[in-house]
Coordinates of C-alpha atoms and ligand atoms in Angstrom, one line a residue:
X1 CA 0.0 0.0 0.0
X2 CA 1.7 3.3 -1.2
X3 CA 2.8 5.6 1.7
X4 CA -0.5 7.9 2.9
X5 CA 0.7 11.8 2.7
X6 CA 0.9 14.3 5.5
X7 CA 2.5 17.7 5.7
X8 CA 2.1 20.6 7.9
X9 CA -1.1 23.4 7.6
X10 CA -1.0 26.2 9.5
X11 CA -4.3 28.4 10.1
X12 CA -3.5 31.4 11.7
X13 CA -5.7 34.9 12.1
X14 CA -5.2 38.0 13.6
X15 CA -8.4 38.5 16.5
X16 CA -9.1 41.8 17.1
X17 CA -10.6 42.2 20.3
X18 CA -12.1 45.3 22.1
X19 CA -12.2 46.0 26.0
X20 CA -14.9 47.0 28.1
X21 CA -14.3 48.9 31.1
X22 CA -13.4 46.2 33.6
X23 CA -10.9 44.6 31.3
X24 CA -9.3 48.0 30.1
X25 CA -8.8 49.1 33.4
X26 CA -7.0 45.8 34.1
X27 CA -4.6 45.7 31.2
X28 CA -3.9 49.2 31.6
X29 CA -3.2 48.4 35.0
X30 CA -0.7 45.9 34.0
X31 CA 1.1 48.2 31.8
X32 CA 1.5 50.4 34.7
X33 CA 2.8 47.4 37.0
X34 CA -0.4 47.4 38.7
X35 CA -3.1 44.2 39.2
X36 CA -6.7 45.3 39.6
X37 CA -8.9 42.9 40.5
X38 CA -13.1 43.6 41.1
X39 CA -15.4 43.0 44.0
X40 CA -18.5 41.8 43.5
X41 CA -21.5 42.9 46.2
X42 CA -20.8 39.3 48.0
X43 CA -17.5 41.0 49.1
X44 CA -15.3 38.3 47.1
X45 CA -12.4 40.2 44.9
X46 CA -11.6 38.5 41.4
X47 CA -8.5 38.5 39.9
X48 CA -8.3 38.2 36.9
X49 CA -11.6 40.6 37.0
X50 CA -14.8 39.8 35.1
X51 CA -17.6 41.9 33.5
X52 CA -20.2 39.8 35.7
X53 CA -20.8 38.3 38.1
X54 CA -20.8 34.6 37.7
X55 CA -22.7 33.6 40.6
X56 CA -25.8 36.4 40.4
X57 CA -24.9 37.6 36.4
X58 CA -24.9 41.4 38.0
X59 CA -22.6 43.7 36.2
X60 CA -19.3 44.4 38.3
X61 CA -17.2 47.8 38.1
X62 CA -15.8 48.0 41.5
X63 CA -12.2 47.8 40.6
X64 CA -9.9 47.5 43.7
X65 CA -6.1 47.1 44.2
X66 CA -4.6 43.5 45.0
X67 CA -0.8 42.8 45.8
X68 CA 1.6 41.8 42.7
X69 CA 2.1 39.0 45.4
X70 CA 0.8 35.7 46.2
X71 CA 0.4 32.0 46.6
X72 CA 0.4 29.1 44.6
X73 CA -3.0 27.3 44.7
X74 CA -2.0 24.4 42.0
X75 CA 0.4 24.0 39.3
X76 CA 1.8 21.3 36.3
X77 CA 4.9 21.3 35.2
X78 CA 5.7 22.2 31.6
X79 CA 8.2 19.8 30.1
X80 CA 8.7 21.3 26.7
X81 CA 7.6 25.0 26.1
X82 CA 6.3 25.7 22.3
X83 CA 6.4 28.6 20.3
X84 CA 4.8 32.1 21.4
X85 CA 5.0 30.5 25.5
X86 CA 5.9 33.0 28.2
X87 CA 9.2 31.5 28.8
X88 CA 11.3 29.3 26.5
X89 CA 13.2 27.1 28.9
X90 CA 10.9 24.6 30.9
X91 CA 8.2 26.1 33.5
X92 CA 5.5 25.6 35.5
X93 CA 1.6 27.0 34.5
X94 CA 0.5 27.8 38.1
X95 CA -2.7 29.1 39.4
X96 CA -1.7 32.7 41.6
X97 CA -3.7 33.4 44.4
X98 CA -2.9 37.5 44.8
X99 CA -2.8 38.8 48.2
X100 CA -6.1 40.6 48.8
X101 CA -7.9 38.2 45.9
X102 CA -10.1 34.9 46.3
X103 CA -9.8 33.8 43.1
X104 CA -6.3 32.7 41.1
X105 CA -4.9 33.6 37.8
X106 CA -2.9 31.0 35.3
X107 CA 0.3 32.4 34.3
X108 CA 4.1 31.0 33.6
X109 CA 5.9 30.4 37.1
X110 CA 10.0 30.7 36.5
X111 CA 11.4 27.5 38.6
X112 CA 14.7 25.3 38.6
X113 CA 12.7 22.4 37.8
X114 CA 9.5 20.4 39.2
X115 CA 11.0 19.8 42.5
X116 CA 11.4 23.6 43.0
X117 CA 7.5 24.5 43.0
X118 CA 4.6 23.0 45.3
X119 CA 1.4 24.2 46.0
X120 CA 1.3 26.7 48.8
X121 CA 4.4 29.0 47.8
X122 CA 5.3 32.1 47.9
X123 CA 5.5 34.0 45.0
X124 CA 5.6 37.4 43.0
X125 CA 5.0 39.0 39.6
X126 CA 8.1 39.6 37.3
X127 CA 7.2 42.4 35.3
X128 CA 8.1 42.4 31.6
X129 CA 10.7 45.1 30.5
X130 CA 8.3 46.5 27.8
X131 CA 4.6 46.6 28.7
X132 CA 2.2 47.7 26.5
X133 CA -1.5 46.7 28.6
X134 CA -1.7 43.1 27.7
X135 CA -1.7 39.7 29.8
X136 CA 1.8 39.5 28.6
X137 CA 3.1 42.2 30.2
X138 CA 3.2 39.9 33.4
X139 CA 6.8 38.2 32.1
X140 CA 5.9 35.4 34.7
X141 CA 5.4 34.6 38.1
X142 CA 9.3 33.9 40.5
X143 CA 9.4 32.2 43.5
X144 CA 9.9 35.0 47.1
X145 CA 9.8 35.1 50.5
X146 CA 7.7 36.8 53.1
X147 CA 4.4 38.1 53.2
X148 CA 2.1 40.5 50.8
X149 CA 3.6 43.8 49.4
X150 CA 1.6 46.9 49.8
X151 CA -0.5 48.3 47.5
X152 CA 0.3 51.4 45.4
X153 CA -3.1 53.6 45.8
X154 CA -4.3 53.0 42.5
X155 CA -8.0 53.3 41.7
X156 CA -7.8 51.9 37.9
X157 CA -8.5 55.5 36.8
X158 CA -5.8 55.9 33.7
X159 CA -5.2 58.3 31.6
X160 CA -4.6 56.9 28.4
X161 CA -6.2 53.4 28.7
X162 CA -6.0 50.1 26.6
X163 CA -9.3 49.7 24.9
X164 CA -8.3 46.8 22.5
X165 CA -6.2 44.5 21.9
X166 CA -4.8 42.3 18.6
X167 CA -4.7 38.2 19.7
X168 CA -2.8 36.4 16.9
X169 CA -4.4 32.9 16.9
X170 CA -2.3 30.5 15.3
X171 CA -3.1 26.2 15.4
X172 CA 0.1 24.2 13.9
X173 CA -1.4 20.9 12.0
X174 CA 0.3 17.8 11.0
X175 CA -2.6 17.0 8.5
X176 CA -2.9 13.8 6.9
X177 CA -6.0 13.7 4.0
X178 CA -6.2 9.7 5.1
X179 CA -5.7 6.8 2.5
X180 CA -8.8 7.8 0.2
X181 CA -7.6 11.3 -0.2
X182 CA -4.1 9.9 -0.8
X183 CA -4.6 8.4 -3.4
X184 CA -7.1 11.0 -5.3
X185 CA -4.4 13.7 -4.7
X186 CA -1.4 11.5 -6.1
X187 CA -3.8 10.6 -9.0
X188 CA -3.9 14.4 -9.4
X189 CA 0.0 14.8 -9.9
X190 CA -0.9 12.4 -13.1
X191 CA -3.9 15.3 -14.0
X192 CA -6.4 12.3 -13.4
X193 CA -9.5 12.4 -11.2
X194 CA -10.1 9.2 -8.9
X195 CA -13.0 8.7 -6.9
X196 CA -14.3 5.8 -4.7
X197 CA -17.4 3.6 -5.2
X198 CA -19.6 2.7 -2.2
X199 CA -19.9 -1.1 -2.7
X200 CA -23.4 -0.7 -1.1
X201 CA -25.4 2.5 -3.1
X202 CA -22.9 2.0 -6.0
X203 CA -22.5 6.2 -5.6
X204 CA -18.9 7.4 -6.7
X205 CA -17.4 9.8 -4.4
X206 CA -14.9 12.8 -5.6
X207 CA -13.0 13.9 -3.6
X208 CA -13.1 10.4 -1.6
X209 CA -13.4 10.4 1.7
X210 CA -13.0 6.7 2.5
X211 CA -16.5 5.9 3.5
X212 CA -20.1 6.7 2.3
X213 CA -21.9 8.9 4.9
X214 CA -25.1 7.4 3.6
X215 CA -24.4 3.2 4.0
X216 CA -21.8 3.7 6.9
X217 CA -19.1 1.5 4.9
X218 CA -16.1 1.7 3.6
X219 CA -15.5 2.4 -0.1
X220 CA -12.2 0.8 -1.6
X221 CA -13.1 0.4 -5.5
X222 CA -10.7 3.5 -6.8
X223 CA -13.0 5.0 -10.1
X224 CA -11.1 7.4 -12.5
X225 CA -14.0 10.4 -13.0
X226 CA -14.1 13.0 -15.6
X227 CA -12.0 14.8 -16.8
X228 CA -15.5 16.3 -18.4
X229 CA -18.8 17.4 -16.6
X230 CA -21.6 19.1 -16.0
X231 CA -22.2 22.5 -14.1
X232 CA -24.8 21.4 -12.1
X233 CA -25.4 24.7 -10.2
X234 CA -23.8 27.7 -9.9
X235 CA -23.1 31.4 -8.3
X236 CA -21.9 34.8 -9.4
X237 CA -18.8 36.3 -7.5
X238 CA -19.0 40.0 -7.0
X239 CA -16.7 40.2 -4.2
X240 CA -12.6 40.1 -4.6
X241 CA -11.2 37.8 -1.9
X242 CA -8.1 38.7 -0.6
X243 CA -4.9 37.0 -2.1
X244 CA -6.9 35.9 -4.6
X245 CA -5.9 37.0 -8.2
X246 CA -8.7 36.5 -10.0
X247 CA -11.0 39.8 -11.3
X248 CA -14.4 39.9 -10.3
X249 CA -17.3 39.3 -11.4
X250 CA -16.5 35.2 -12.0
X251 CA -18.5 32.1 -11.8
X252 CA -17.9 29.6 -9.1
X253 CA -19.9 26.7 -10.0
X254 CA -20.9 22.8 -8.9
X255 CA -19.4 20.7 -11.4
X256 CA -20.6 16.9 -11.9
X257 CA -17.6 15.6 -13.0
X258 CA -19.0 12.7 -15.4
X259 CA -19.2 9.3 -14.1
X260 CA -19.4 11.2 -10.1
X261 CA -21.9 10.2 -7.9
X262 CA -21.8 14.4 -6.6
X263 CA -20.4 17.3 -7.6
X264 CA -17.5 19.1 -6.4
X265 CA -16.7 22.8 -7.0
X266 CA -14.4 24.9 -9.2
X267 CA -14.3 28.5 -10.8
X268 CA -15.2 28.4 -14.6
X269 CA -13.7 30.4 -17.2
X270 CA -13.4 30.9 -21.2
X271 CA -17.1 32.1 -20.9
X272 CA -19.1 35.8 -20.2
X273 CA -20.1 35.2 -16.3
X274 CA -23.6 35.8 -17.5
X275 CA -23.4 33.1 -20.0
X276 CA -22.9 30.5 -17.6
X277 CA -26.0 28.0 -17.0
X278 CA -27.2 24.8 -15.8
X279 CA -26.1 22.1 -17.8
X280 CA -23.2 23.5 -19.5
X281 CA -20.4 20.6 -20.1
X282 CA -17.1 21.8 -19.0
X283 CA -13.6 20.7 -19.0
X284 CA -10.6 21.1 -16.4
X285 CA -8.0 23.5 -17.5
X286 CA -4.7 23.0 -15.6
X287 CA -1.6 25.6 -15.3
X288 CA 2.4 23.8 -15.2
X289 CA 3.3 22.3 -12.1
X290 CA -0.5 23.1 -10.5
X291 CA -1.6 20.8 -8.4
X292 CA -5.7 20.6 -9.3
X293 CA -7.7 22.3 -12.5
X294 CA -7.2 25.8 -12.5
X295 CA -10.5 26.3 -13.3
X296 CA -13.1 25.0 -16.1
X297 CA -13.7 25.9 -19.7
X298 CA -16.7 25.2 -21.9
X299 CA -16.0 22.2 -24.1
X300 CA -18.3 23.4 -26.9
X301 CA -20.4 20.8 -26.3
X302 CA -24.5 20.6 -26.2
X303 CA -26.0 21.4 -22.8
X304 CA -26.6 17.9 -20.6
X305 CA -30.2 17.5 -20.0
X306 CA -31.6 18.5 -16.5
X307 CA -32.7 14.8 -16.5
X308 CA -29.0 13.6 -16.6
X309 CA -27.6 15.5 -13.5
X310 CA -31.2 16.2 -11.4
X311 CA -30.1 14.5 -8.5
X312 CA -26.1 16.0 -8.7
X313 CA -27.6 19.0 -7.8
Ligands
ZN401 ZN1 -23.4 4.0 -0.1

């Protein structure tokens, strides 16, 4: 059985994200090497602070003061630290129980190793170098002695406060498309289309994804498909994406690729956009060293009739 394919996909977006007052006041805070925490009507001080209550759901704006001091509630020990981590040799994530808070926060806690951190400890905030009012700007959490450091009078009135901040979000895959899609995308280095047959409903899926949703089996019977078909359906792009070279208006379409059991999509081209119809017979046009069709052309042939692709649709 040839080998099935992996490589790595990244998926990574910038998240915009803006503050309300509660939050603002606590990142500004930060910035100015001050933790805020709030106190809801119960009395109890959160830290990090919240928008709402989460035991009666009232709003909260009582911001008050807590010590960049505390004690460790709970902790693991982080073995290997990955990319974009608060610290890059190993560390522990502890819970932070601030002086003058009842609840803890989760930051980076900079010890020797595992044996060098238990619950109950004293520790205190490192503050990062450059702060700029962001969760970051706590560089990590270091182990001290003796009890809670005295507040600085701050009432989390600022004069120039955070109200938003940018959160790059950013997943590292090792994808692997399974042994169906294996084999359709090395049949697609050859400018072939393979599909799979379900052995049950006889239905030829492309792209394959190794089973039919519909019988709950596995389909193994490789089918080449194509290379012509049938636009099947189809919609009118009006809107440029970004990175994408391609001028607007232009017809994305479903394509029954002939001998498919569904259709899969592609952009067509060689046509007026408002020439394109149901039942138009296309072909795949492919660009050197491209992976898939570029897009698809008309091949100049009669329209299929609706009869022949109905249930494609
Ligand atoms: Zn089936």
């Amino acid at each position: 059985m040839p080998e099935v394919l992996k490589a790595p996909l990244v998926v990574e977006f910038p998240f915009t994200r803006s503050l309300g007052p509660v939050q603002s006041a606590f990142l500004t805070g930060l910035r100015e090497r001050v933790v805020l925490g709030v106190r809801t009507a119960g009395g109890r001080v959160l830290v990090p602070p919240v928008e709402y209550d989460p035991v009666t759901a009232e709003e909260l704006s009582d911001l008050v003061e807590v010590a960049p001091t505390g004690t460790v509630t709970t902790w693991a020990w982080n073995h290997a630290p990955r990319r974009g981590q608060p610290l890059t040799a190993p560390f522990a994530w502890a819970l932070v129980r601030l002086d003058g808070a009842d609840t803890a926060l989760l930051h980076a806690l900079d010890a020797p190793g595992p044996d060098a951190v238990h619950t109950g400890m004293r520790v205190r905030v490192r503050w990062a170098e450059e702060r700029t009012g962001a969760i970051t700007d706590i560089a990590c959490f270091e182990p001290c002695a003796g009890g809670p450091q005295q507040p600085t009078g701050i009432t989390g009135e600022f004069e120039d406060p955070v109200t938003g901040i940018v959160a790059a979000a950013r997943l590292d895959y090792t994808y692997s498309p399974g042994r169906a899609q294996t084999a359709y995308i090395n049949a697609l280095a050859g400018r072939r289309i393979v599909g799979e047959r379900c052995p049950s409903c006889r239905k030829v899926y492309v792209p394959p994804r190794g089973a039919c949703p519909t019988c709950g089996v596995a389909t193994s019977e490789r089918v080449e498909v194509g290379p012509r078909g049938t636009v099947t359906t189809f919609c009118i792009v009006n809107i440029k994406a970004k990175n994408l070279d391609i001028e607007v208006p232009y017809v994305y379409a479903h394509i029954a690729l002939d001998g498919a059991g569904l259709a899969l999509h592609g952009r067509i081209g060689g046509i007026p956009y408002d020439e394109v119809r149901m039942g138009l017979r296309v072909e795949p046009v492919w660009t050197e060293g491209a992976r898939h069709p570029d897009h698809y052309r008309p091949t100049g042939e009669p329209d299929a009739d609706y009869d022949t692709y109905r249930e494609l649709l």
